[in-house]
């Protein structure tokens, strides 16, 4: 079998794991979580960061903050992980699919406006394989239609759009 990802654990990581076990801290809140939240937020240029168990939960929480109703819609790209659609459905809204760009696999910004309805509440640009979405047209549409942007940067750690880190882009 060819491994997809092998953990590389050096002496320092081993010491951290040992510290977690010796102090009884193996889940939930603790110094490593707080340190990670602070440093990741700083890295992304944000004031705050909140760690959750995985990217699916992060999307569920972000969408849950919108207080959506049954007929509300969120625009998502066709090429993404299923978590984007399930997070929308989990929050009782409807995912609306927009085709993706053939070269970057990111959302085709020229097709978004045609999918916006009176029920559209948000657009979820998903930065794929380190390729940032073309955010300027998304910002413009969000302002024009008073939409929220839920940026999924799980596959773009370190990627930048016009000098700003993906995951910390704001209008």
GROMACS .gro file of C-alpha atoms in nm:
model
  171
    1UNK     CA    1   0.000   0.000   0.000
    2UNK     CA    2   0.122   0.348  -0.084
    3UNK     CA    3   0.061   0.580   0.214
    4UNK     CA    4  -0.117   0.907   0.143
    5UNK     CA    5   0.044   1.090   0.430
    6UNK     CA    6   0.306   0.970   0.674
    7UNK     CA    7   0.344   1.153   1.004
    8UNK     CA    8   0.684   1.308   1.058
    9UNK     CA    9   0.735   1.324   1.431
   10UNK     CA   10   1.066   1.464   1.548
   11UNK     CA   11   1.198   1.502   1.901
   12UNK     CA   12   1.007   1.826   1.972
   13UNK     CA   13   0.669   1.683   1.860
   14UNK     CA   14   0.732   1.373   2.068
   15UNK     CA   15   0.800   1.596   2.372
   16UNK     CA   16   0.470   1.778   2.313
   17UNK     CA   17   0.276   1.451   2.294
   18UNK     CA   18   0.450   1.327   2.608
   19UNK     CA   19   0.363   1.654   2.787
   20UNK     CA   20  -0.003   1.615   2.689
   21UNK     CA   21  -0.013   1.261   2.826
   22UNK     CA   22   0.173   1.347   3.147
   23UNK     CA   23  -0.050   1.644   3.227
   24UNK     CA   24  -0.373   1.463   3.139
   25UNK     CA   25  -0.445   1.705   2.856
   26UNK     CA   26  -0.548   1.493   2.558
   27UNK     CA   27  -0.861   1.668   2.434
   28UNK     CA   28  -1.068   1.983   2.470
   29UNK     CA   29  -0.923   2.305   2.611
   30UNK     CA   30  -0.558   2.347   2.699
   31UNK     CA   31  -0.246   2.552   2.641
   32UNK     CA   32  -0.172   2.397   2.301
   33UNK     CA   33  -0.519   2.483   2.168
   34UNK     CA   34  -0.501   2.842   2.294
   35UNK     CA   35  -0.152   2.887   2.153
   36UNK     CA   36  -0.258   2.740   1.818
   37UNK     CA   37  -0.568   2.964   1.801
   38UNK     CA   38  -0.367   3.277   1.875
   39UNK     CA   39  -0.081   3.200   1.638
   40UNK     CA   40  -0.309   3.085   1.354
   41UNK     CA   41  -0.527   3.395   1.384
   42UNK     CA   42  -0.215   3.612   1.376
   43UNK     CA   43  -0.080   3.424   1.074
   44UNK     CA   44  -0.409   3.477   0.888
   45UNK     CA   45  -0.420   3.844   0.987
   46UNK     CA   46  -0.726   3.799   1.205
   47UNK     CA   47  -0.791   3.917   1.558
   48UNK     CA   48  -0.935   3.585   1.680
   49UNK     CA   49  -0.917   3.217   1.595
   50UNK     CA   50  -1.130   2.932   1.726
   51UNK     CA   51  -1.017   2.573   1.693
   52UNK     CA   52  -1.272   2.304   1.617
   53UNK     CA   53  -1.230   1.932   1.557
   54UNK     CA   54  -1.211   1.952   1.177
   55UNK     CA   55  -1.295   2.158   0.868
   56UNK     CA   56  -1.646   2.013   0.838
   57UNK     CA   57  -1.733   2.137   1.184
   58UNK     CA   58  -1.574   2.474   1.107
   59UNK     CA   59  -1.811   2.516   0.812
   60UNK     CA   60  -2.110   2.401   1.018
   61UNK     CA   61  -2.028   2.654   1.291
   62UNK     CA   62  -1.967   2.940   1.045
   63UNK     CA   63  -2.295   2.876   0.866
   64UNK     CA   64  -2.474   2.822   1.197
   65UNK     CA   65  -2.387   3.179   1.293
   66UNK     CA   66  -2.607   3.305   1.007
   67UNK     CA   67  -2.939   3.198   1.166
   68UNK     CA   68  -3.069   3.061   0.837
   69UNK     CA   69  -3.425   2.961   0.757
   70UNK     CA   70  -3.548   2.657   0.565
   71UNK     CA   71  -3.562   2.819   0.220
   72UNK     CA   72  -3.234   3.012   0.250
   73UNK     CA   73  -2.955   2.936   0.003
   74UNK     CA   74  -2.577   2.938   0.002
   75UNK     CA   75  -2.385   2.937  -0.324
   76UNK     CA   76  -2.100   2.683  -0.337
   77UNK     CA   77  -1.871   2.557  -0.614
   78UNK     CA   78  -1.927   2.223  -0.786
   79UNK     CA   79  -1.570   2.115  -0.723
   80UNK     CA   80  -1.521   2.090  -0.348
   81UNK     CA   81  -1.540   1.848  -0.059
   82UNK     CA   82  -1.887   1.723   0.033
   83UNK     CA   83  -1.853   1.900   0.370
   84UNK     CA   84  -1.942   2.231   0.206
   85UNK     CA   85  -2.281   2.101   0.095
   86UNK     CA   86  -2.348   1.901   0.411
   87UNK     CA   87  -2.267   2.201   0.632
   88UNK     CA   88  -2.529   2.401   0.442
   89UNK     CA   89  -2.785   2.120   0.469
   90UNK     CA   90  -2.700   2.062   0.837
   91UNK     CA   91  -2.803   2.422   0.897
   92UNK     CA   92  -3.135   2.368   0.715
   93UNK     CA   93  -3.042   2.568   0.407
   94UNK     CA   94  -3.003   2.473   0.042
   95UNK     CA   95  -2.669   2.452  -0.138
   96UNK     CA   96  -2.677   2.613  -0.483
   97UNK     CA   97  -2.404   2.487  -0.714
   98UNK     CA   98  -2.194   2.701  -0.945
   99UNK     CA   99  -1.949   2.546  -1.194
  100UNK     CA  100  -1.579   2.564  -1.127
  101UNK     CA  101  -1.292   2.704  -1.332
  102UNK     CA  102  -1.115   2.436  -1.539
  103UNK     CA  103  -0.762   2.558  -1.460
  104UNK     CA  104  -0.783   2.642  -1.087
  105UNK     CA  105  -1.089   2.433  -0.988
  106UNK     CA  106  -1.219   2.736  -0.794
  107UNK     CA  107  -1.569   2.879  -0.830
  108UNK     CA  108  -1.649   3.039  -1.165
  109UNK     CA  109  -1.722   3.395  -1.057
  110UNK     CA  110  -1.892   3.479  -1.388
  111UNK     CA  111  -2.171   3.232  -1.306
  112UNK     CA  112  -2.244   3.336  -0.949
  113UNK     CA  113  -2.478   3.630  -1.014
  114UNK     CA  114  -2.706   3.413  -1.229
  115UNK     CA  115  -2.763   3.184  -0.929
  116UNK     CA  116  -2.849   3.459  -0.679
  117UNK     CA  117  -3.215   3.467  -0.573
  118UNK     CA  118  -3.413   3.643  -0.301
  119UNK     CA  119  -3.327   3.345  -0.078
  120UNK     CA  120  -2.950   3.365  -0.125
  121UNK     CA  121  -2.779   3.453   0.201
  122UNK     CA  122  -2.414   3.370   0.138
  123UNK     CA  123  -2.143   3.272  -0.108
  124UNK     CA  124  -1.886   3.011  -0.008
  125UNK     CA  125  -1.567   3.053  -0.213
  126UNK     CA  126  -1.348   2.745  -0.169
  127UNK     CA  127  -0.977   2.790  -0.230
  128UNK     CA  128  -0.866   2.459  -0.384
  129UNK     CA  129  -0.518   2.302  -0.397
  130UNK     CA  130  -0.359   2.630  -0.291
  131UNK     CA  131  -0.537   2.826  -0.565
  132UNK     CA  132  -0.716   3.131  -0.423
  133UNK     CA  133  -1.056   3.212  -0.568
  134UNK     CA  134  -1.090   3.531  -0.770
  135UNK     CA  135  -1.229   3.726  -0.476
  136UNK     CA  136  -1.285   4.074  -0.624
  137UNK     CA  137  -1.600   3.974  -0.818
  138UNK     CA  138  -1.724   3.785  -0.510
  139UNK     CA  139  -1.672   4.093  -0.291
  140UNK     CA  140  -1.858   4.304  -0.546
  141UNK     CA  141  -2.155   4.064  -0.556
  142UNK     CA  142  -2.162   4.034  -0.177
  143UNK     CA  143  -2.185   4.412  -0.144
  144UNK     CA  144  -2.441   4.445  -0.424
  145UNK     CA  145  -2.676   4.178  -0.284
  146UNK     CA  146  -2.591   4.213   0.087
  147UNK     CA  147  -2.450   3.859   0.109
  148UNK     CA  148  -2.218   3.700   0.362
  149UNK     CA  149  -1.894   3.542   0.241
  150UNK     CA  150  -1.798   3.214   0.410
  151UNK     CA  151  -1.442   3.155   0.299
  152UNK     CA  152  -1.324   2.792   0.298
  153UNK     CA  153  -0.944   2.796   0.299
  154UNK     CA  154  -0.886   2.444   0.432
  155UNK     CA  155  -0.689   2.353   0.120
  156UNK     CA  156  -0.503   2.682   0.093
  157UNK     CA  157  -0.297   2.723   0.409
  158UNK     CA  158  -0.043   2.991   0.329
  159UNK     CA  159  -0.196   3.089  -0.004
  160UNK     CA  160  -0.250   3.459  -0.061
  161UNK     CA  161  -0.488   3.672  -0.265
  162UNK     CA  162  -0.344   4.015  -0.345
  163UNK     CA  163  -0.105   3.998  -0.052
  164UNK     CA  164  -0.364   3.881   0.205
  165UNK     CA  165  -0.374   3.529   0.349
  166UNK     CA  166  -0.661   3.308   0.240
  167UNK     CA  167  -0.870   3.234   0.546
  168UNK     CA  168  -0.845   3.595   0.659
  169UNK     CA  169  -0.990   3.775   0.359
  170UNK     CA  170  -1.257   4.031   0.436
  171UNK     CA  171  -1.455   4.282   0.233
   0.00000   0.00000   0.00000
